[in-house]
mmCIF file of C-alpha atoms in Angstrom:
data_model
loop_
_atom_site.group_PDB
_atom_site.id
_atom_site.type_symbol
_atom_site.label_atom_id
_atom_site.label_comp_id
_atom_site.label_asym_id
_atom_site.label_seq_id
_atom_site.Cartn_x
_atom_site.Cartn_y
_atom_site.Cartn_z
ATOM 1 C CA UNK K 1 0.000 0.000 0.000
ATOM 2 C CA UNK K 2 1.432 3.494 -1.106
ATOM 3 C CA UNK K 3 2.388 5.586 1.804
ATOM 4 C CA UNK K 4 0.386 9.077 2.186
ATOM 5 C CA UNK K 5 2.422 11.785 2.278
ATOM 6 C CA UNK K 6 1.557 14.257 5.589
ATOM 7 C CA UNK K 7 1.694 17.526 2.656
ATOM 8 C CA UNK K 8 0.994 16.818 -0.665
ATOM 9 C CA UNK K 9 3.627 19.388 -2.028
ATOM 10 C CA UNK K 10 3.734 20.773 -5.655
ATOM 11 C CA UNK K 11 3.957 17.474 -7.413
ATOM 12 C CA UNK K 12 1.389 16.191 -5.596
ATOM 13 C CA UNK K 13 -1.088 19.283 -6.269
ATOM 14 C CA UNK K 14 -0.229 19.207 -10.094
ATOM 15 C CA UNK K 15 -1.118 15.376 -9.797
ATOM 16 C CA UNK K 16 -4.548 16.239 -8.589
ATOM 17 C CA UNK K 17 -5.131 18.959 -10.936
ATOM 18 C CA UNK K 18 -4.279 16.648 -13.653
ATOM 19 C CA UNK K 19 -6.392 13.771 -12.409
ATOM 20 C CA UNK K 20 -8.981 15.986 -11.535
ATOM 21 C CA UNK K 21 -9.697 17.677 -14.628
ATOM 22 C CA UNK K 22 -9.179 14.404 -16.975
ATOM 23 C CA UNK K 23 -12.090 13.007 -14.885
ATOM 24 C CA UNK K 24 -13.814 16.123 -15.957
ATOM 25 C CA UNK K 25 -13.023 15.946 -19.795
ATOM 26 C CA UNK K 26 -13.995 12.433 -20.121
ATOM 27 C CA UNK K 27 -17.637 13.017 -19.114
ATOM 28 C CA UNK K 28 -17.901 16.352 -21.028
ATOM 29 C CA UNK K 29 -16.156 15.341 -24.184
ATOM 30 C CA UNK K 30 -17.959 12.215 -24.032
ATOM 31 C CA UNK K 31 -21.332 13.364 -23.769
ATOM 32 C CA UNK K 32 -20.499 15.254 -26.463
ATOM 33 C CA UNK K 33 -19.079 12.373 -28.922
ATOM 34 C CA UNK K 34 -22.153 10.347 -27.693
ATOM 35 C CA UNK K 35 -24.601 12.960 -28.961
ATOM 36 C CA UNK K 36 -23.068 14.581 -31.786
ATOM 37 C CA UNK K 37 -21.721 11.322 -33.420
ATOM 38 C CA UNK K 38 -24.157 8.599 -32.254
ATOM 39 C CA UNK K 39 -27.569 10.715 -31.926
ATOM 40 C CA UNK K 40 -27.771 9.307 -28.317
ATOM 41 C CA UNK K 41 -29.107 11.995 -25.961
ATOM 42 C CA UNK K 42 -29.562 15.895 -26.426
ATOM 43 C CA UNK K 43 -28.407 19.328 -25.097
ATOM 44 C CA UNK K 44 -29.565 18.099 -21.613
ATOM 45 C CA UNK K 45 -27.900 15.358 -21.310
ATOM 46 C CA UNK K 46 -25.108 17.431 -22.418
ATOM 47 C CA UNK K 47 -25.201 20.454 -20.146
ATOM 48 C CA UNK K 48 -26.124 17.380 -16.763
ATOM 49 C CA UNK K 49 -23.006 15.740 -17.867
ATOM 50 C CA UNK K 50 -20.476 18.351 -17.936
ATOM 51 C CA UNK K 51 -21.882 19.491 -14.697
ATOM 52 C CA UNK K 52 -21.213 16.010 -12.906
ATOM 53 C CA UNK K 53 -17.986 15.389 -14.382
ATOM 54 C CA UNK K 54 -17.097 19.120 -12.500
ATOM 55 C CA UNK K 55 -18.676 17.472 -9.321
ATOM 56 C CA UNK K 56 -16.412 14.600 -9.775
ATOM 57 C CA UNK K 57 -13.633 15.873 -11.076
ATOM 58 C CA UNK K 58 -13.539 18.551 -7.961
ATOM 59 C CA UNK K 59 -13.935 15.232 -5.412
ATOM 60 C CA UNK K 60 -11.072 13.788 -6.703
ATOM 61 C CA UNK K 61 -8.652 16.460 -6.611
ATOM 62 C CA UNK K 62 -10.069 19.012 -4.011
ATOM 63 C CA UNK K 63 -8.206 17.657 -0.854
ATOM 64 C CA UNK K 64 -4.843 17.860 -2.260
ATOM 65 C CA UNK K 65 -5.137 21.043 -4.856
ATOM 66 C CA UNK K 66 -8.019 23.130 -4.380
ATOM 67 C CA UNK K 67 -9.424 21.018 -7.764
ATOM 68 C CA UNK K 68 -9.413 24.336 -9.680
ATOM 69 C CA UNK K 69 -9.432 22.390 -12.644
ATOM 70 C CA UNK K 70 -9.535 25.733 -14.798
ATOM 71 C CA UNK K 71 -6.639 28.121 -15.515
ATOM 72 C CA UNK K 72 -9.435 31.290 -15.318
ATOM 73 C CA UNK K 73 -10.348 30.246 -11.464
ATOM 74 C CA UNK K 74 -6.533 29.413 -10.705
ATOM 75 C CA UNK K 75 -6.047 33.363 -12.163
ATOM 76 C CA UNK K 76 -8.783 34.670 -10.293
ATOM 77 C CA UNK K 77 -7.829 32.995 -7.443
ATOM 78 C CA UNK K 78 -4.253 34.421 -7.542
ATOM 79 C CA UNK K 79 -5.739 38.025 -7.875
ATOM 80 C CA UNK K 80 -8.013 38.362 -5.453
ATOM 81 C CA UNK K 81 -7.784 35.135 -2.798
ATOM 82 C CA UNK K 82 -3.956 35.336 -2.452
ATOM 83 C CA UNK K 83 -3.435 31.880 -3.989
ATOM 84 C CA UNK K 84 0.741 31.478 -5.139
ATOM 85 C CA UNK K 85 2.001 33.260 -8.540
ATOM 86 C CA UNK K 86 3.978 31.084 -9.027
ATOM 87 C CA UNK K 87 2.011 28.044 -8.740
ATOM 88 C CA UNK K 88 -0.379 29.558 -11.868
ATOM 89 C CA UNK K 89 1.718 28.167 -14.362
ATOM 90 C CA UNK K 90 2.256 24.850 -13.563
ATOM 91 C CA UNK K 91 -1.381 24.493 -12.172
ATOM 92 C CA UNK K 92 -2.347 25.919 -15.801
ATOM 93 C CA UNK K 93 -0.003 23.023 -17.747
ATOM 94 C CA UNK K 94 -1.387 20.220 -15.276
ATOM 95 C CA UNK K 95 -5.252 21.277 -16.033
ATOM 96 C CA UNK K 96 -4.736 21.732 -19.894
ATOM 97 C CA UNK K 97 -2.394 17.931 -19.744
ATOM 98 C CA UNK K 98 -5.245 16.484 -18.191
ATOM 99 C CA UNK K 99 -7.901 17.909 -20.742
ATOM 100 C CA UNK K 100 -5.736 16.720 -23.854
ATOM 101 C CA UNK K 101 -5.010 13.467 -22.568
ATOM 102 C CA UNK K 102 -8.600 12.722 -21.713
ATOM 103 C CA UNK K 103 -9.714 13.924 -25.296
ATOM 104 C CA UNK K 104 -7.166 11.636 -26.913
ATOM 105 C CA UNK K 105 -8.921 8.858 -24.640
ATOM 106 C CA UNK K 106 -12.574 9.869 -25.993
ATOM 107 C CA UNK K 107 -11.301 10.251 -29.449
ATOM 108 C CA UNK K 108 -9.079 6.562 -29.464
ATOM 109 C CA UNK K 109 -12.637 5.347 -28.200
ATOM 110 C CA UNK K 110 -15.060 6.784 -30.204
ATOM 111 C CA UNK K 111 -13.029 6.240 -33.617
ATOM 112 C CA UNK K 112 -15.379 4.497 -35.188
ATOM 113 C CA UNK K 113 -18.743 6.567 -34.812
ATOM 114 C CA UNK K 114 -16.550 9.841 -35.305
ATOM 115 C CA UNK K 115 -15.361 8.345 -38.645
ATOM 116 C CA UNK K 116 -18.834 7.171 -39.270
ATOM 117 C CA UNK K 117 -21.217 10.571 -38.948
ATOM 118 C CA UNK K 118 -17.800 12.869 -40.541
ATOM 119 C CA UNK K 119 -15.873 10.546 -42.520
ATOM 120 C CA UNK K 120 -14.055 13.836 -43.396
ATOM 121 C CA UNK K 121 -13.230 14.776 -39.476
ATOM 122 C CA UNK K 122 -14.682 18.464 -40.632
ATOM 123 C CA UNK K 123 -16.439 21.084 -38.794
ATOM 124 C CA UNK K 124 -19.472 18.830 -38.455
ATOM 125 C CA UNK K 125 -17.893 16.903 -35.546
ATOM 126 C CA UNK K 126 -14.989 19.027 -34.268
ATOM 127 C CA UNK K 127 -16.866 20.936 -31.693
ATOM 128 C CA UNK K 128 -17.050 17.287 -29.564
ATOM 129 C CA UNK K 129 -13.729 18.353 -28.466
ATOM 130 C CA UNK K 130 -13.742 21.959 -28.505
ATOM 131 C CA UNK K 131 -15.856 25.172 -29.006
ATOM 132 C CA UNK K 132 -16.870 27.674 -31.917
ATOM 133 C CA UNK K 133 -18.931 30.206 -32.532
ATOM 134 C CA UNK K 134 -22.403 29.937 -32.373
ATOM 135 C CA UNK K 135 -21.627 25.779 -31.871
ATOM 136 C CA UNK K 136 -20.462 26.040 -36.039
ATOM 137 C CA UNK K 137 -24.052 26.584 -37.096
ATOM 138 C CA UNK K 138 -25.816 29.763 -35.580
ATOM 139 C CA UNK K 139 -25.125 33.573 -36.782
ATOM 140 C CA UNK K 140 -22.930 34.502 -33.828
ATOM 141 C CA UNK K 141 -19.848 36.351 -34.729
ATOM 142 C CA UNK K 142 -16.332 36.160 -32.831
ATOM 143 C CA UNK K 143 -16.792 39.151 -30.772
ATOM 144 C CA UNK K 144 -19.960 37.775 -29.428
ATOM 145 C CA UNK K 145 -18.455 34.526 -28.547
ATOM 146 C CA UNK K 146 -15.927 36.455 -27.193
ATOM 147 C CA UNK K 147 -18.198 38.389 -25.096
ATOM 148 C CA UNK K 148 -20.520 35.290 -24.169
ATOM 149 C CA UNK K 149 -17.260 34.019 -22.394
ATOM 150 C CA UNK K 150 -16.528 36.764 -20.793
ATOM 151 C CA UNK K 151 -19.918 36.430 -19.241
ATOM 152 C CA UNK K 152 -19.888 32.709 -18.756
ATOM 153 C CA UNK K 153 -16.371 32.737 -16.787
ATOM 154 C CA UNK K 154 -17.493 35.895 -14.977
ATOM 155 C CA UNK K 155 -20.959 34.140 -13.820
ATOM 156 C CA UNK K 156 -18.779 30.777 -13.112
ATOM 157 C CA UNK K 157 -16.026 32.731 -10.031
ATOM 158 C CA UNK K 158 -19.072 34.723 -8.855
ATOM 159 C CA UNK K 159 -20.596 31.895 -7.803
ATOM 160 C CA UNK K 160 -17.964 29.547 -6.936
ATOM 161 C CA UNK K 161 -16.219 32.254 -4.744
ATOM 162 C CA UNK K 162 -19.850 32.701 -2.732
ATOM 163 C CA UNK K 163 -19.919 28.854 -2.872
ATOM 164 C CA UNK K 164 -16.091 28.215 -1.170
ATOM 165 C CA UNK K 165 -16.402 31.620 0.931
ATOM 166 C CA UNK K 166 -16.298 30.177 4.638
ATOM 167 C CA UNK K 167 -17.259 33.836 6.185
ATOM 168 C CA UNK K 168 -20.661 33.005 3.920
ATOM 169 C CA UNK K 169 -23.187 30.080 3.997
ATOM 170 C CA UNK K 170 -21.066 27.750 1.963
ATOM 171 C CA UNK K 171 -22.626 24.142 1.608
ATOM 172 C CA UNK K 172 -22.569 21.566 4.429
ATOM 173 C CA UNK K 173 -21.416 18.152 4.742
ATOM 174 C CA UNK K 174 -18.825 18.280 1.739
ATOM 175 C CA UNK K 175 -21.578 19.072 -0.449
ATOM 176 C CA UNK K 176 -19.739 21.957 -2.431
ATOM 177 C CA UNK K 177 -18.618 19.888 -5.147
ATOM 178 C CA UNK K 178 -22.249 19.252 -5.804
ATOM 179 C CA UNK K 179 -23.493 22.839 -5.832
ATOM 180 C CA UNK K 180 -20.219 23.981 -7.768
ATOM 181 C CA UNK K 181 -21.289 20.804 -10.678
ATOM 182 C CA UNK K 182 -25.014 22.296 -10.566
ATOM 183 C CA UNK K 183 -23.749 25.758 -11.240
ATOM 184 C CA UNK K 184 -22.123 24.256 -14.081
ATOM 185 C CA UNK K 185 -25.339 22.667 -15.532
ATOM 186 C CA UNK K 186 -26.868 26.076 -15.087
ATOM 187 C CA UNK K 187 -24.957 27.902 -17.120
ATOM 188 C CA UNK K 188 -24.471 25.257 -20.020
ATOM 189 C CA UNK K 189 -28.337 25.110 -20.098
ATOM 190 C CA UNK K 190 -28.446 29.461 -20.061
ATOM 191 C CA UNK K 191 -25.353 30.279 -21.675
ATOM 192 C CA UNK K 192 -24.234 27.864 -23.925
ATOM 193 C CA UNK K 193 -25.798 29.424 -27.736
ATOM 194 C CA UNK K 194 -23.283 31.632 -28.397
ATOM 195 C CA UNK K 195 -19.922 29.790 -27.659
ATOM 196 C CA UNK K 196 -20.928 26.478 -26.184
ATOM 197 C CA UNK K 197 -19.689 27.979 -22.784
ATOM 198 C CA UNK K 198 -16.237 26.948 -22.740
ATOM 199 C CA UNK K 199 -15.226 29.063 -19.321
ATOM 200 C CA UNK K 200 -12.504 27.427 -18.938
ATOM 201 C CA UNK K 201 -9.392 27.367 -20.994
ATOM 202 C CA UNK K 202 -7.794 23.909 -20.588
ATOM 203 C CA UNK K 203 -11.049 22.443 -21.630
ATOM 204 C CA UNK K 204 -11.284 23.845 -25.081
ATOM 205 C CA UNK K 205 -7.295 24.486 -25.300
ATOM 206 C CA UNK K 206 -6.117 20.646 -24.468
ATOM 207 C CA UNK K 207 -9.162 18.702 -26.762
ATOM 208 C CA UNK K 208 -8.544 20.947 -29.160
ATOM 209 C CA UNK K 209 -4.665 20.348 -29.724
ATOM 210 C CA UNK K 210 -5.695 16.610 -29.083
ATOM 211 C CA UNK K 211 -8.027 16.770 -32.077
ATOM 212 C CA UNK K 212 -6.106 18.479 -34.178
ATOM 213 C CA UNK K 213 -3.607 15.875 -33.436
ATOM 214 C CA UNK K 214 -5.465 13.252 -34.294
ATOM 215 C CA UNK K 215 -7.018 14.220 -38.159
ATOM 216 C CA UNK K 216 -9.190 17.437 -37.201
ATOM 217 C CA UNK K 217 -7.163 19.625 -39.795
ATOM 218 C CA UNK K 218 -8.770 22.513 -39.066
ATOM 219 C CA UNK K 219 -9.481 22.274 -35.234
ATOM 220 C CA UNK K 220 -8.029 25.785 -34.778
ATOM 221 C CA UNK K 221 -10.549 27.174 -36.884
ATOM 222 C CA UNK K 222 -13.916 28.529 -36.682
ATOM 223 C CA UNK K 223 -16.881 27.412 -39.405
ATOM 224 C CA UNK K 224 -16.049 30.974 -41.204
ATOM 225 C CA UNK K 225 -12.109 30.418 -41.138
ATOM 226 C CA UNK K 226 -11.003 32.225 -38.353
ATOM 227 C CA UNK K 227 -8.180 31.513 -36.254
ATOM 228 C CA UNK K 228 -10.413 31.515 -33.507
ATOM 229 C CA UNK K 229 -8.690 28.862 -30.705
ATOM 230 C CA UNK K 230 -7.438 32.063 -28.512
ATOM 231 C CA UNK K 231 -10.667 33.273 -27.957
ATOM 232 C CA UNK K 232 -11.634 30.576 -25.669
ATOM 233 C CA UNK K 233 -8.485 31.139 -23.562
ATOM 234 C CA UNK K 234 -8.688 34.419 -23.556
ATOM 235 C CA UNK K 235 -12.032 35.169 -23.228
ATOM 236 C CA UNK K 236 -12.472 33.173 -19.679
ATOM 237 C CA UNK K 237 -9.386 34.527 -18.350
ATOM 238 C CA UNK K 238 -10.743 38.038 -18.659
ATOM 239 C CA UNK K 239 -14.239 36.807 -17.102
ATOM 240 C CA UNK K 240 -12.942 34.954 -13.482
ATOM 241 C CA UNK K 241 -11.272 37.997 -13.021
ATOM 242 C CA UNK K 242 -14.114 40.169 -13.487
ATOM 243 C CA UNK K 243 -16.380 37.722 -11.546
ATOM 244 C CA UNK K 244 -14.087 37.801 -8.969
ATOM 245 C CA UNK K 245 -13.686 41.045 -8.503
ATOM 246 C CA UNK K 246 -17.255 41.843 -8.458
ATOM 247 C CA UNK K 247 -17.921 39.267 -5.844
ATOM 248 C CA UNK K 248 -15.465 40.853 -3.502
ATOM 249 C CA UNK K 249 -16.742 44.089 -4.178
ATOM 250 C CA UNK K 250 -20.411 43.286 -4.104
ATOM 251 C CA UNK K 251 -20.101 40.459 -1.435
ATOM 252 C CA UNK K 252 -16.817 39.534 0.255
ATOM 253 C CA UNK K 253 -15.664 43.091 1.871
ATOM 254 C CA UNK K 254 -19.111 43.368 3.555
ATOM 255 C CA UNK K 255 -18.622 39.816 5.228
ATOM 256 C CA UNK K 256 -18.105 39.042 9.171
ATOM 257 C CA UNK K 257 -14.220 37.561 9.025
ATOM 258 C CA UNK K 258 -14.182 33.853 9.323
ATOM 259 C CA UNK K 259 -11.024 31.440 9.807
ATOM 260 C CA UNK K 260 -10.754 30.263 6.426
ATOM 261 C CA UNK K 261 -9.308 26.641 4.147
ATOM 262 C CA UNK K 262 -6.348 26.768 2.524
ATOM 263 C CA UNK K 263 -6.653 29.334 -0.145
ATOM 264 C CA UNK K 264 -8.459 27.897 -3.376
ATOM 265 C CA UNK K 265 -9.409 24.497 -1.653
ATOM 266 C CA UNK K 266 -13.181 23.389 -1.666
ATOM 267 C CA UNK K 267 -14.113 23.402 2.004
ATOM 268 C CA UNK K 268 -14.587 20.036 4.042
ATOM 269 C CA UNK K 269 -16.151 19.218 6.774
ATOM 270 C CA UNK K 270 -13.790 19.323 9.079
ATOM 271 C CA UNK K 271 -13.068 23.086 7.482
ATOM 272 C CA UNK K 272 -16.610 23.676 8.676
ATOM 273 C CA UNK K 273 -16.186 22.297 12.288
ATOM 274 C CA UNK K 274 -13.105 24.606 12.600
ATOM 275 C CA UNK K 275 -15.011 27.774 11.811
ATOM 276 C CA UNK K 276 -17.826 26.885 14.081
ATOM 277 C CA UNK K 277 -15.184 26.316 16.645
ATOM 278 C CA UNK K 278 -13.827 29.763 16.138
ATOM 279 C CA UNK K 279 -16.982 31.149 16.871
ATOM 280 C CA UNK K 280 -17.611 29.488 20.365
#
């Protein structure tokens, strides 16, 4: 049996991160293959999917990292919650490795209904691995998926800051993860027309060099021809910080202090026995 290390460390945080967001990839990407390619399920099952694979994906890796999972909450988290500069990089690289490996797991497995509905590997198929404008068929132009994810991400560290904010009525009994994964269903099923609300960099950025890898010549691409894979980076990044900064303007300053978790980690139980503790 492995021993557990007492502190986790850097390596052990990037290990989370990575684990943590391939676990969410490989429900969201493979909702996606399952509906787009096979006709099995619709933009439901789509939007419930993506939000449990965040609930899971944060269980897995919340203890040891914080289970950002998302280079635009990592960001925002360093701007405003005093998380480590220099940890934003390499938490960055872990969440984007995790997305691109788990996309080269969804495409290796479904090969053979990908081939089957775009023979090609065109446009028709490529946003199962990342977004585009308008989801490649609607009239929605860069700038507005560029402002629809500025939105999105903006909406996404609102919440989740009010969610993990132990001075406010966070969830109880390690339920977090939950509420964080509904958020996410919320906002696919409100905000996912114009963009397919990527909010999240690593997600679009690591399926999307994993397609192009594997026969998706024009993965970078919008429908129109656009280089259009920054936008989706971008985009987000702008969007936690905003959210962020709102919520500690609107929110944060005007609560009671509270003893709180280790910056940028989903509270736990025991997190909530300390504060109550603190207050006698």
């Amino acid at each position: 049996m492995a021993t557990r290390l007492k502190t986790p460390g850097l390596v052990g945080e990037l290990a989370a991160e990575f684990a943590g967001t391939m676990i969410l990839i490989l429900f969201g990407v493979g909702v996606v293959a399952q509906v787009a390619a096979a006709g099995i399920g619709d933009h439901d099952s789509i939007a419930w999917a993506w939000g449990l694979g965040v609930t899971l994906g944060v269980y897995v890796a919340a203890r040891v990292s914080g289970a950002h999972l998302n280079p635009a909450v990592t960001i925002a988290l360093a701007v405003f919650k005093g998380f480590s500069w220099r940890k934003v990089a390499p938490y960055s690289l872990a969440q984007t490795l995790g997305a691109f490996v788990a996309a080269l797991i969804v495409r290796w497995n479904y090969t053979e209904v990908l081939n089957a509905a775009d023979p090609g590997l065109t446009i028709k198929t490529q946003g199962v691995f990342s977004t585009l404008p308008g989801n490649g068929t609607l009239p929605v132009s860069e700038w507005g998926a560029f402002r629809d994810q500025i939105i999105g991400t903006a909406i996404l560290l609102f919440v989740i800051l009010a969610l993990t904010d132990m001075a406010n009525t966070a969830p109880a009994a390690n339920l977090g993860p939950v509420v964080i994964g509904l958020l996410v269903v919320a906002i696919g099923m409100a905000w996912g027309t114009n963009a397919g609300y990527a909010i999240n960099p690593a997600r679009d950025f690591g399926p999307r060099l994993a397609s192009f890898l594997t026969g998706y010549g024009g993965a970078f691409r919008d429908q129109t021809g656009y280089l259009y894979f920054w936008i989706p980076i971008v985009a987000p990044v702008i969007g936690g910080i905003v959210g962020a900064g709102l919520y500690q303007t609107l929110i944060g300053r005007f609560l009671p202090s509270a003893e709180e978790p280790e910056v940028g980690r989903v509270p736990t139980p025991r997190d909530e026995a300390e504060v109550e503790a603190t207050r006698g």
